[in-house]
Coordinates of C-alpha atoms in Angstrom, one line a residue:
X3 CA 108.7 93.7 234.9
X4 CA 107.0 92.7 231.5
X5 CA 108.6 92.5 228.2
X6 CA 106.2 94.9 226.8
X7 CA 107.3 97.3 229.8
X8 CA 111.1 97.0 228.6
X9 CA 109.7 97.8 224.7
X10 CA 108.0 100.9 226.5
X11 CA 110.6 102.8 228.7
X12 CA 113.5 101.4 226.3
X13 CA 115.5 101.5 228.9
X14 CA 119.2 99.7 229.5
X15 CA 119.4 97.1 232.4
X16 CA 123.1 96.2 233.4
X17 CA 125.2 93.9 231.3
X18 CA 128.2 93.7 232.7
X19 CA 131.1 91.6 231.6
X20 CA 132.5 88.7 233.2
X21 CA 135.7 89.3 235.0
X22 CA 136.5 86.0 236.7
X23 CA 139.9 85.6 233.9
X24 CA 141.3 88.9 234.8
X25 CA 140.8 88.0 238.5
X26 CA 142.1 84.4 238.4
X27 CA 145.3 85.9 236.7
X28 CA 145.6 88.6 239.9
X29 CA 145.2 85.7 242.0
X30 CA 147.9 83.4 240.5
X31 CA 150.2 86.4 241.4
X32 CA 149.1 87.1 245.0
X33 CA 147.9 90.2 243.4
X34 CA 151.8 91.0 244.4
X35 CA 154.0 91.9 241.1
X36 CA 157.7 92.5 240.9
X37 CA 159.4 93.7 237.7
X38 CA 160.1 92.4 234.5
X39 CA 163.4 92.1 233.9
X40 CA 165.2 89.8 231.2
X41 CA 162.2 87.6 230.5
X42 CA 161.0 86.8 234.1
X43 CA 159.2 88.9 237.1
X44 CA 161.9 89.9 239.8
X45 CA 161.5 91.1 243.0
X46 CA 162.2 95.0 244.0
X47 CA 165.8 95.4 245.3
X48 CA 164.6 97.5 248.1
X49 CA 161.0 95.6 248.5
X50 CA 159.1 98.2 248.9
X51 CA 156.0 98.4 246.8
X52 CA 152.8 100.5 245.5
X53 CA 149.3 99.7 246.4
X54 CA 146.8 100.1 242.7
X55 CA 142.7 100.6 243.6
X56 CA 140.1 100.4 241.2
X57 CA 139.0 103.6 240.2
X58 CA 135.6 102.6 239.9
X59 CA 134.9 100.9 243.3
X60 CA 138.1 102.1 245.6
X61 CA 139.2 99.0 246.6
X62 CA 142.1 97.5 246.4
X63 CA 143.6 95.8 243.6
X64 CA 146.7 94.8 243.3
X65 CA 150.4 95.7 244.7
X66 CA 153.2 96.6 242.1
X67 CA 157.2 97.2 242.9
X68 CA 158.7 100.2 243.3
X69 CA 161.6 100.7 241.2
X70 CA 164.8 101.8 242.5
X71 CA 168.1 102.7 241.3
X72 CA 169.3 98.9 241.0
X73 CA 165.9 97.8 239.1
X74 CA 166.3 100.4 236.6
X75 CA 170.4 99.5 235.9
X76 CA 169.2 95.5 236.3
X77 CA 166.3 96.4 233.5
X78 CA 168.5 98.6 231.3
X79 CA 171.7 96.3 231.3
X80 CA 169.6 93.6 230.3
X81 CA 168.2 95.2 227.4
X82 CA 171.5 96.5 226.6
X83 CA 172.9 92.7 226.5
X84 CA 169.9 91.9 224.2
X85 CA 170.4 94.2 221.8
X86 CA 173.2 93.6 219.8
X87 CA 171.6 90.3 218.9
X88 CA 168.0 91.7 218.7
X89 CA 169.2 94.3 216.0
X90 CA 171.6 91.4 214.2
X91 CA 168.0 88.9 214.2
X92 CA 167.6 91.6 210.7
X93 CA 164.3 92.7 209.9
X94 CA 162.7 89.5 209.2
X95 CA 163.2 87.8 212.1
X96 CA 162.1 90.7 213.9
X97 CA 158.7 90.9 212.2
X98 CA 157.9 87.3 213.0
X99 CA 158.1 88.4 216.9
X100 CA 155.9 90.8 216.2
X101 CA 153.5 89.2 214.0
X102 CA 153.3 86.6 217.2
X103 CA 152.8 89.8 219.6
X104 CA 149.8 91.0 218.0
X105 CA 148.3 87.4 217.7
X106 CA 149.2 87.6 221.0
X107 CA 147.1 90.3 221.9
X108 CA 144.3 89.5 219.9
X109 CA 144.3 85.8 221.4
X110 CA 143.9 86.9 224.5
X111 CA 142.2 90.3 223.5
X112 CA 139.0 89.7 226.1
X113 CA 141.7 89.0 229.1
X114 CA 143.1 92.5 228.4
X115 CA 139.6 94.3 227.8
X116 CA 138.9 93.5 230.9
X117 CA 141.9 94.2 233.1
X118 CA 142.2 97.6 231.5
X119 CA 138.6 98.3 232.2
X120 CA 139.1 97.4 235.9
X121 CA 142.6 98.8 236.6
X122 CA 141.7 102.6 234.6
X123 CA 137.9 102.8 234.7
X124 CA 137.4 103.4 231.5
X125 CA 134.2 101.7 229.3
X126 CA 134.6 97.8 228.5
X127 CA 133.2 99.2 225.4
X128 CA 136.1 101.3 224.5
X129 CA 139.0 98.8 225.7
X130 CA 137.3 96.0 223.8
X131 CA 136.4 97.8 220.3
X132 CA 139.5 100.8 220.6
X133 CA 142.3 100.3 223.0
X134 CA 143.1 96.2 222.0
X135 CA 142.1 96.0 218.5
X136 CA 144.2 99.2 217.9
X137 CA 147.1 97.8 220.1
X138 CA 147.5 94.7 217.6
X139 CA 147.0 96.7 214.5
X140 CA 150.7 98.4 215.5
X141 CA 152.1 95.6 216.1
X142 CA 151.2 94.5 212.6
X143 CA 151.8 97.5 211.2
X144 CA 155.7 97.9 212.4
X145 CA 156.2 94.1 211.5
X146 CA 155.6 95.3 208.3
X147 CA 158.5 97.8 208.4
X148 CA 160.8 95.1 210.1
X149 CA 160.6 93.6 206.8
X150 CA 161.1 96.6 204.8
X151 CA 164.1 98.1 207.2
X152 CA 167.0 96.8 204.7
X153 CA 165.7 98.1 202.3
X154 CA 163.5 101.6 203.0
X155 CA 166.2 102.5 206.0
X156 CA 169.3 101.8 204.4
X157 CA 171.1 104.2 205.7
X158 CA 169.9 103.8 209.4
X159 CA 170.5 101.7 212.3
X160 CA 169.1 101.5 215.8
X161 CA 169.5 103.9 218.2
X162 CA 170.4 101.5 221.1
X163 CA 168.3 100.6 224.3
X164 CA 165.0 102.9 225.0
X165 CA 163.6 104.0 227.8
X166 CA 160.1 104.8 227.6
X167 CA 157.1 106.4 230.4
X168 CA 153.8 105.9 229.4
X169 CA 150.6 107.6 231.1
X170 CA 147.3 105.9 232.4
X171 CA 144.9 107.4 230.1
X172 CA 145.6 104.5 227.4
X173 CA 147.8 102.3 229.2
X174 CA 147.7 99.2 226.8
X175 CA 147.1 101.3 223.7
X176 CA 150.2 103.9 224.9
X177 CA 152.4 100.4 224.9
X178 CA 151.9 99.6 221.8
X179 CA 152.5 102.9 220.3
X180 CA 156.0 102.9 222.2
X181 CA 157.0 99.2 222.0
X182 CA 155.8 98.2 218.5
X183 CA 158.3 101.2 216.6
X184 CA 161.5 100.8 218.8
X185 CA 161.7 96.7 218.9
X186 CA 160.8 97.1 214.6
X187 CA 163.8 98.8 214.7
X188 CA 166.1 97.3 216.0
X189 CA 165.9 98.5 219.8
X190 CA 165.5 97.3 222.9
X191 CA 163.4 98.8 225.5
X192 CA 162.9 99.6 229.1
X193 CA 159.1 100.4 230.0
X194 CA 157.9 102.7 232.8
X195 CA 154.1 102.6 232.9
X196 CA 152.3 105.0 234.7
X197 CA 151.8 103.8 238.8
X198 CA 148.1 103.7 238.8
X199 CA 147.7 101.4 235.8
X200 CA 150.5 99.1 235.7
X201 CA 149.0 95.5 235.3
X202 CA 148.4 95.7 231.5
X203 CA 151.8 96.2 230.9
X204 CA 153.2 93.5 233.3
X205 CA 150.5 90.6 231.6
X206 CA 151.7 91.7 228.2
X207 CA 155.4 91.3 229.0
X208 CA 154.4 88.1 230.7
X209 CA 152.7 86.8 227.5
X210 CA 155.2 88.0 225.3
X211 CA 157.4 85.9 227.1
X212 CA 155.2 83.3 226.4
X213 CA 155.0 84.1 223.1
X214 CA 158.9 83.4 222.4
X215 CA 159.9 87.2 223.0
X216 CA 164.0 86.8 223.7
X217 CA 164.5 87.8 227.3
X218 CA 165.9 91.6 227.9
X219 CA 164.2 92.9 224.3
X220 CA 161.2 94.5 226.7
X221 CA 161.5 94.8 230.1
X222 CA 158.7 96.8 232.5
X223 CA 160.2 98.5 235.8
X224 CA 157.4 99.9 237.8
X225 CA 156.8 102.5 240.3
X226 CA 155.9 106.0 241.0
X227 CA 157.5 109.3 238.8
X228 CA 160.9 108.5 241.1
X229 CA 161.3 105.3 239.0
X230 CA 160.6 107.1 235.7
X231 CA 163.2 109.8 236.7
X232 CA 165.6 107.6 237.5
X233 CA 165.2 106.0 233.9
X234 CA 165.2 109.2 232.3
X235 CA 168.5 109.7 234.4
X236 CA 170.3 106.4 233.5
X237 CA 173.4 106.7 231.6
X238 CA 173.0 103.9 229.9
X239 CA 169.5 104.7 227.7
X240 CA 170.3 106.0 224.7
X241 CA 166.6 107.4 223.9
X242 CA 163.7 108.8 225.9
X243 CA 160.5 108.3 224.8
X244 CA 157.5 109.8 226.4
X245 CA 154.2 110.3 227.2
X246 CA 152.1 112.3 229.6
X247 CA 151.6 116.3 230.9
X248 CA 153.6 118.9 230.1
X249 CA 154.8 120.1 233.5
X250 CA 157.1 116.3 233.3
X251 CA 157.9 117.0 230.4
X252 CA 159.7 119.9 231.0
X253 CA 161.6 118.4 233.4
X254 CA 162.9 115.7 231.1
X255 CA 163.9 117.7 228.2
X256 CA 165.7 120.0 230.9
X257 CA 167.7 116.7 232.5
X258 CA 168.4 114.9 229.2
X259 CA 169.8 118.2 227.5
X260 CA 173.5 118.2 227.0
X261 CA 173.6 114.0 227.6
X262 CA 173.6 113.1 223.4
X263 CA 169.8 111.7 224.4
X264 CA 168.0 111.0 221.8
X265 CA 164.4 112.3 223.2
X266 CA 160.4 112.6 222.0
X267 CA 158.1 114.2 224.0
X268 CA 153.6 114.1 223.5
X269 CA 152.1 116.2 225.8
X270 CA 149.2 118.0 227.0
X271 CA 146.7 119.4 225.1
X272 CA 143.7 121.6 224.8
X273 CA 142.3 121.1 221.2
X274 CA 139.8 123.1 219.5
X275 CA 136.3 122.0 217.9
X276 CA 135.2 124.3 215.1
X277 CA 131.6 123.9 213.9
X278 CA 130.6 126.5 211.4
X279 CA 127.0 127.5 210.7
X280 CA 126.5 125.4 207.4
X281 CA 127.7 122.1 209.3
X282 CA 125.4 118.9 210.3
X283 CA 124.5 120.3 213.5
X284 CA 123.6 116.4 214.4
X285 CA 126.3 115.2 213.5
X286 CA 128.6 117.7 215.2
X287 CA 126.3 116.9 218.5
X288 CA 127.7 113.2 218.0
X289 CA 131.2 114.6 217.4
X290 CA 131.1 116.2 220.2
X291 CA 130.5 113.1 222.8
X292 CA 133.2 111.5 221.0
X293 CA 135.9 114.5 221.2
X294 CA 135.1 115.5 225.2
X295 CA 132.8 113.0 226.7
X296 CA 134.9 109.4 225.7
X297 CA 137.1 108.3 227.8
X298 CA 136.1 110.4 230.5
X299 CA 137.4 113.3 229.0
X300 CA 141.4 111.7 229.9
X301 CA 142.4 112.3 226.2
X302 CA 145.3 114.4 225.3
X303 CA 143.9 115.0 222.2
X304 CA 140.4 115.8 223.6
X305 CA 138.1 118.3 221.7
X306 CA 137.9 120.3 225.1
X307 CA 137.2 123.4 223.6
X308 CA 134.0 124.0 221.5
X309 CA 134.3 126.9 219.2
X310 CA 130.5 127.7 217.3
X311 CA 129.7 130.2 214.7
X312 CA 127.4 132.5 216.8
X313 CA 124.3 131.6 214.3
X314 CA 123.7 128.2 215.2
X315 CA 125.4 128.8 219.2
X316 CA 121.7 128.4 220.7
X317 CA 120.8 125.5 218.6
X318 CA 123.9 123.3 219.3
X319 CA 123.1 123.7 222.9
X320 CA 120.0 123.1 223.0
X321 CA 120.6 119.7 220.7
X322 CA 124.0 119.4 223.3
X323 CA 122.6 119.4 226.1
X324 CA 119.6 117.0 225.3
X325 CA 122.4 114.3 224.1
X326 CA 124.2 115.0 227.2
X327 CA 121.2 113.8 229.1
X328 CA 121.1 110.2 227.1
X329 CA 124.8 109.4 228.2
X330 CA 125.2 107.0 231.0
X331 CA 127.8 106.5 233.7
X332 CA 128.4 103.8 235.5
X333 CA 130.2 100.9 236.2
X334 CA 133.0 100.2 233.7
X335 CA 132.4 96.1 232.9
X336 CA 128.6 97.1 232.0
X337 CA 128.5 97.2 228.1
X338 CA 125.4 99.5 228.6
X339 CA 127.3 102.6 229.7
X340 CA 128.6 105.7 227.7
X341 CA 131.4 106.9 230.6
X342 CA 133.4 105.1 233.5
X343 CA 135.8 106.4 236.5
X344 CA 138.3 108.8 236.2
X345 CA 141.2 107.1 237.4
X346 CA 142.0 108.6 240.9
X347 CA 140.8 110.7 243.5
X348 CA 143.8 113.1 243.1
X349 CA 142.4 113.8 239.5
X350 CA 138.8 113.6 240.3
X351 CA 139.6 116.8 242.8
X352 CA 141.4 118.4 240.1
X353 CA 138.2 118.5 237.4
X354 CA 136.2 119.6 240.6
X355 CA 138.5 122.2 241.6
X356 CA 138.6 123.5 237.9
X357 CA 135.4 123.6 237.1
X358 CA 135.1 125.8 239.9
X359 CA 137.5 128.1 239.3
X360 CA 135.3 128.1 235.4
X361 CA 131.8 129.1 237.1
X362 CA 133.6 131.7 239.5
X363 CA 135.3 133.3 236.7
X364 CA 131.5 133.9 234.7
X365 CA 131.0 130.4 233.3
X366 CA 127.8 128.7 233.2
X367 CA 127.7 125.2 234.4
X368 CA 125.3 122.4 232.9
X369 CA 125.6 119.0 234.5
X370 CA 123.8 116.0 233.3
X371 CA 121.0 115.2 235.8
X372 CA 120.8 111.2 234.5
X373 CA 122.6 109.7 238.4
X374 CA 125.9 108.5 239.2
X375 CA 127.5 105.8 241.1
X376 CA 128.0 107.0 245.3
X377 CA 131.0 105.2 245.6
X378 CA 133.9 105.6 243.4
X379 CA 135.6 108.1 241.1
X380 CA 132.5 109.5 238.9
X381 CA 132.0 112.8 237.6
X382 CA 129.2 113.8 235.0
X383 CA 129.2 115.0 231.5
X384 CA 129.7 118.7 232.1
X385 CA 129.1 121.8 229.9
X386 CA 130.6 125.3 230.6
X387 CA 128.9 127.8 228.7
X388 CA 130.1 131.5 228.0
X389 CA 133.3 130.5 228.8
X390 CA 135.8 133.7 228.4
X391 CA 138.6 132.6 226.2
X392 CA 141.3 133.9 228.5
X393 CA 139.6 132.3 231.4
X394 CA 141.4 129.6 233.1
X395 CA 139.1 126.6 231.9
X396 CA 139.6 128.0 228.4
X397 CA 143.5 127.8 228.8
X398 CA 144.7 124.8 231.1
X399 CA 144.1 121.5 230.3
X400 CA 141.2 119.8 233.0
X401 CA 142.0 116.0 231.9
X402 CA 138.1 115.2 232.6
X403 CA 134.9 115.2 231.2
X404 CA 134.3 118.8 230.8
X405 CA 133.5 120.6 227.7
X406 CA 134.3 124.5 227.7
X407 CA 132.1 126.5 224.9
X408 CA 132.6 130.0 222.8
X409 CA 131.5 131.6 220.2
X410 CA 133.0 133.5 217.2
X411 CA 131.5 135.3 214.0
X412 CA 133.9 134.6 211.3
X413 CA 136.3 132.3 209.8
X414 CA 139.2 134.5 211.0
X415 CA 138.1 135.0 213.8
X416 CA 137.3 130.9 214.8
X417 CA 141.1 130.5 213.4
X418 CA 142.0 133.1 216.2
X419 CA 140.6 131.7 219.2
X420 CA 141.5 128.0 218.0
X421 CA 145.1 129.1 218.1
X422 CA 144.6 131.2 221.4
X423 CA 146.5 128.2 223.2
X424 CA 150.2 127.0 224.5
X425 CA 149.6 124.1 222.9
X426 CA 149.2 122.3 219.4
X427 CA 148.5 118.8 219.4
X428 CA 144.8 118.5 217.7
X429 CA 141.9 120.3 216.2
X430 CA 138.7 119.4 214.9
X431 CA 136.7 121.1 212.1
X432 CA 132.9 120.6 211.0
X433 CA 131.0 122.2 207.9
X434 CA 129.6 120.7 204.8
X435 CA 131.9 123.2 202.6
X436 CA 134.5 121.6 201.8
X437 CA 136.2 124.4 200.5
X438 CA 135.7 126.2 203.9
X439 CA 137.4 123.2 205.8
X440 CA 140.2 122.8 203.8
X441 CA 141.2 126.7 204.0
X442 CA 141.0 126.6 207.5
X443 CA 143.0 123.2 208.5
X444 CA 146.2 124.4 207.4
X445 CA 145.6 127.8 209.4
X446 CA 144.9 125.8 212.5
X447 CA 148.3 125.2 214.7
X448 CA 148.2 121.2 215.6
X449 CA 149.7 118.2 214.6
X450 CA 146.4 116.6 214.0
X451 CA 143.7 118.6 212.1
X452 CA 140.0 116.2 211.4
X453 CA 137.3 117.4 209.4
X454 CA 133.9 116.2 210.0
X455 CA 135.6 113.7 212.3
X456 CA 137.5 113.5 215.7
X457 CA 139.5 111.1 217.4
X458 CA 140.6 109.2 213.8
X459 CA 143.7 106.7 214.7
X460 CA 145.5 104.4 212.8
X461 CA 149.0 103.3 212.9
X462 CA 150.1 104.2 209.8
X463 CA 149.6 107.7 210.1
X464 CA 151.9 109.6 212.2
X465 CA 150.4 111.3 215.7
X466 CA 151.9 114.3 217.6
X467 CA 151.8 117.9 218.5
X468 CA 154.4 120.9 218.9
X469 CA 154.6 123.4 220.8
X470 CA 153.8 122.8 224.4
X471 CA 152.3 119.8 222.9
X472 CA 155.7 118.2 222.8
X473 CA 157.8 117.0 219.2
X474 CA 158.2 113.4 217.6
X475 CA 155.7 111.6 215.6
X476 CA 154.2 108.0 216.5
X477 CA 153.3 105.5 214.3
X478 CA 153.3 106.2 210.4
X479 CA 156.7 105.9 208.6
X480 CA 157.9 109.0 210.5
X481 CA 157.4 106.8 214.0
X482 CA 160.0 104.8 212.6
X483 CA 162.5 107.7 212.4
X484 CA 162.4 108.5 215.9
X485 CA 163.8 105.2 216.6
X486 CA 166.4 105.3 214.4
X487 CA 170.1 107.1 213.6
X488 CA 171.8 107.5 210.3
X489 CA 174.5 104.9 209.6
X490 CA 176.9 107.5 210.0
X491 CA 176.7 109.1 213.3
X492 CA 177.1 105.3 214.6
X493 CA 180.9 105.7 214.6
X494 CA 180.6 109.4 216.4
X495 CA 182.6 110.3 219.2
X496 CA 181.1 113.0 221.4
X497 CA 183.1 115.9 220.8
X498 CA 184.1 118.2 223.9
X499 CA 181.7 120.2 225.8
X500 CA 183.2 123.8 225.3
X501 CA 185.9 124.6 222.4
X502 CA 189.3 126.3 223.5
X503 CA 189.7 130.1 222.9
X504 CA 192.6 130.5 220.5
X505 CA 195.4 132.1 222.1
X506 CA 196.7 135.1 220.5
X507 CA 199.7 135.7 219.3
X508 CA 203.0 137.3 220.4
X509 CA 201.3 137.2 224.1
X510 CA 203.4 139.4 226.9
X511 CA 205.7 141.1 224.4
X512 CA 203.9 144.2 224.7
X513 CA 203.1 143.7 221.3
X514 CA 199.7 141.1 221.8
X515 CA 197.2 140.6 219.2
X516 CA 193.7 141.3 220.0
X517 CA 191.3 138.6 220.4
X518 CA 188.7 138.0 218.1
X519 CA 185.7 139.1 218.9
X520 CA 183.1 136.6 219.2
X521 CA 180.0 138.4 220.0
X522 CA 177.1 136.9 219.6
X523 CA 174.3 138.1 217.5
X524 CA 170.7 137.4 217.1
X525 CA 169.0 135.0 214.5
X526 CA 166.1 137.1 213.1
X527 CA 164.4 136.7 209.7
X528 CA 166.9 134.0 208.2
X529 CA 170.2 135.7 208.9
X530 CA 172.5 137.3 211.8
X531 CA 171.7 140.7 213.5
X532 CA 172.7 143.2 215.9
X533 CA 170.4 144.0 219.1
X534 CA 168.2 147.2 218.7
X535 CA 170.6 148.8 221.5
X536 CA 174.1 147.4 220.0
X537 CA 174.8 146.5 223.4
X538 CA 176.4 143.3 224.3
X539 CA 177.3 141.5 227.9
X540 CA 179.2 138.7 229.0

């Protein structure tokens, strides 16, 4: 083919990245890893291990331990044994650690681009200009506050040793969101990363051995959601800190209740994305890809709900769908591509079985024509049009690259169907009135509100949701909170589960003194109140 054919067609050829580094590093391991435990890889207690594929081709990749009760207590008394002297190396020397942490990571910032594009399937693209750069600007960040902790945290010490699950969606970036905070602090940690991407997290505790890291501050115990309970279980954590659906995290909050665990939650989400009829219709288009379509659509945060001003519906489609035709999915090492795997077959059959459930409940499906890889975990850039807002693709999160669309008339009524949702973790507005966009952030229930923007991080500015969407803030100086205690509580005993009835006076002499009653009332409207019926039960 000609030169002058290529100026043409403008059309991409592949260019994928070279990924002999990431594969010499498998194969100085066997492809085999055990955990990481007190500065050096050990082998599972019980031996048993998990086999990792490569979401994009299916083959296999590598083999990672499966943690058992002994790995965990190995892991978590070693951090506990580093602690003391972790917390007492004072802010200073803390920040020095992580100042060679991030150098770390940016030193070897191609090696990780590439692994994470291999072991999740996402774009080399977004691992090499998002995940990485973002991972070492936390680290920075939070040796910053190691510096400041004397002085801006007076009052507040570490809370101990933390145990934290992290999903596969941003396996690198997730780390560094958990680690950087809790070791600033004064912590030590125990990491559980999720089972299908594991190998990130094992090369960055190898490195940060490297990189003079004291042994026990970080360790990684891998396995399947057994391991990660039986962390969440272990008597010896003093904090849970975690990330990934809501159904889990249910669980956790329900079996750390009552234990004195400190514990964080971000969940699921299914965010809003507001475009009112004076907005940059363009520009919204653009939005758009990067709310839904990066990342495969495996964003918590996702803009998987599209909410348009009835006026300009037809016109954003139109524009949508032509866009939608320009993306490109393939491989995820070729730089040329717009969206890689989704990261299992389990999930893959989950976005398929959803979108079904969409176009049987009166949703119109648009797929993009533009081909896919046959082998592998692929699934186009999908539209669902008309979409009912009570409708189950309108309510549940997909965790995929589908994009469920509305309409509304009015402000109040956008503000309406944007809160129409279990959860609250972000929301996206777009209109060239400012005025309009600032009256209707506030209204919107999420953690995260961007106007004329989506998918803004940085690590100084706190991230999380409510609601279903879990509680706790990362990064920012509020991250630093959650891994911290006031000075006073240090000395706390934990008082007695139940409190003793009094017992009344003058008992068995015919003459006995009522108890007190101690009905409960309600909390309604800032004060106590009596039930409707007056009635009352044991």
């Amino acid at each position: 083919m000609s030169v002058a054919n290529y100026f043409e067609t403008m059309e991409y050829g592949p260019a994928p990245e070279a990924d002999g580094e990431a594969r010499a590093w498998l194969a100085r391991h066997d492809a085999t890893f055990g955990h990481f435990v007190a500065g050096k890889f050990t082998a599972p207690h019980a031996g048993k291990h998990l086999t990792t594929t490569e979401p994009a081709t299916g083959k296999t990749l590598a083999r990672i331990a499966q943690g058992a009760a002994a790995d965990v207590e190995a892991a978590v008394s070693a951090a506990r044994t580093a602690q003391t002297a972790w917390a007492k190396l004072g802010g200073h020397g803390r920040a020095r650690h992580l100042y060679a942490l991030a150098r770390m990571l940016q030193r070897h910032a191609r090696l990780f681009a590439v692994l994470e594009a291999i072991d999740n399937g996402k774009p080399i693209r977004e691992t090499r200009d998002l995940d990485v750069p973002l991972a070492a600007r936390h680290f920075y960040y939070h040796a910053g506050w190691a510096q400041l902790q004397e002085r801006e945290f007076a009052d507040q010490v570490p809370i101990g040793v933390i145990g934290q699950i992290i999903p596969w969606n941003f396996p690198l970036l997730m780390l560094a969101w958990k680690i950087a905070p809790a070791l600033a602090a004064g912590n030590t940690v125990v990491l559980k990363p999720a089972e299908f991407t594991s190998l990130t997290a094992l090369l960055f505790a190898e490195l940060s051995a490297e990189a003079g890291l004291p042994p026990g501050v970080l360790n990684v115990v891998t396995g399947d959601g057994a391991t990660g309970a039986l962390l969440v279980e272990n008597p010896g954590v003093d904090k849970i800190a975690f990330t990934g659906s809501t159904e889990v995290g249910r669980l956790i909050r329900q079996s750390t209740a009552g234990t004195g665990k400190s514990l964080t939650l971000e969940l699921g989400g299914k965010s809003p994305f507001i475009v009112f009829d004076d907005a940059d219709i363009d520009g919204a288009v653009e939005g758009v890809v990067d709310a839904i379509w990066f990342n495969q659509g495996q964003v918590c945060c996702a803009g998987s709900r599209l909410l348009l001003q009835e006026g300009i519906a037809e016109t954003f489609r139109r524009r949508l769908i032509r866009r939608m035709e320009t993306l490109r999915v393939g491989m995820p090492l070729d730089k040329a591509i717009d969206m890689g795997a989704v990261v299992a077959p389990v999930q893959l059959e989950r976005i398929k079985a959803l979108v079904e459930i969409g176009v049987k409940e009166g949703a119109e499906k648009y797929q993009a024509s533009g081909a896919i890889p046959a082998e592998g975990c692929f699934y186009p850039p999908t539209l669902l049009w008309n979409v009912h807002p009570s409708s189950t693709v309108a309510t549940e999160e997909i965790f995929g690259p589908v994009l469920v669309a509305m309409t509304f008339r009015t402000p109040d009524e956008a503000v309406m169907l944007a809160n129409n949702t279990r959860y609250g973790l972000a929301a996206s507005v777009w209109s060239e009135t400012i005025g309009l966009a600032l009256d209707i952030a506030p209204k919107l229930l999420a953690g995260v509100v961007w106007v004329n923007a989506t998918n803004l991080f940085d690590a100084s500015v706190g991230f999380g949701g409510y609601r279903e969407s879990g509680f706790g803030r990362e990064g920012g100086r509020e991250g630093m909170y959650e891994y911290l205690k006031p000075k006073a509580w240090s000395g706390r005993k934990a008082r007695a589960k139940t409190l003793p009835l009094p017992t009344a006076a003058g008992a068995g002499t015919g003459f006995d003194v009522p108890p007190i009653d101690r009905t409960a009332k309600l909390f309604v409207g800032g004060k106590q109140v009596r039930p409707d019926g007056n009635y009352s039960r044991a």
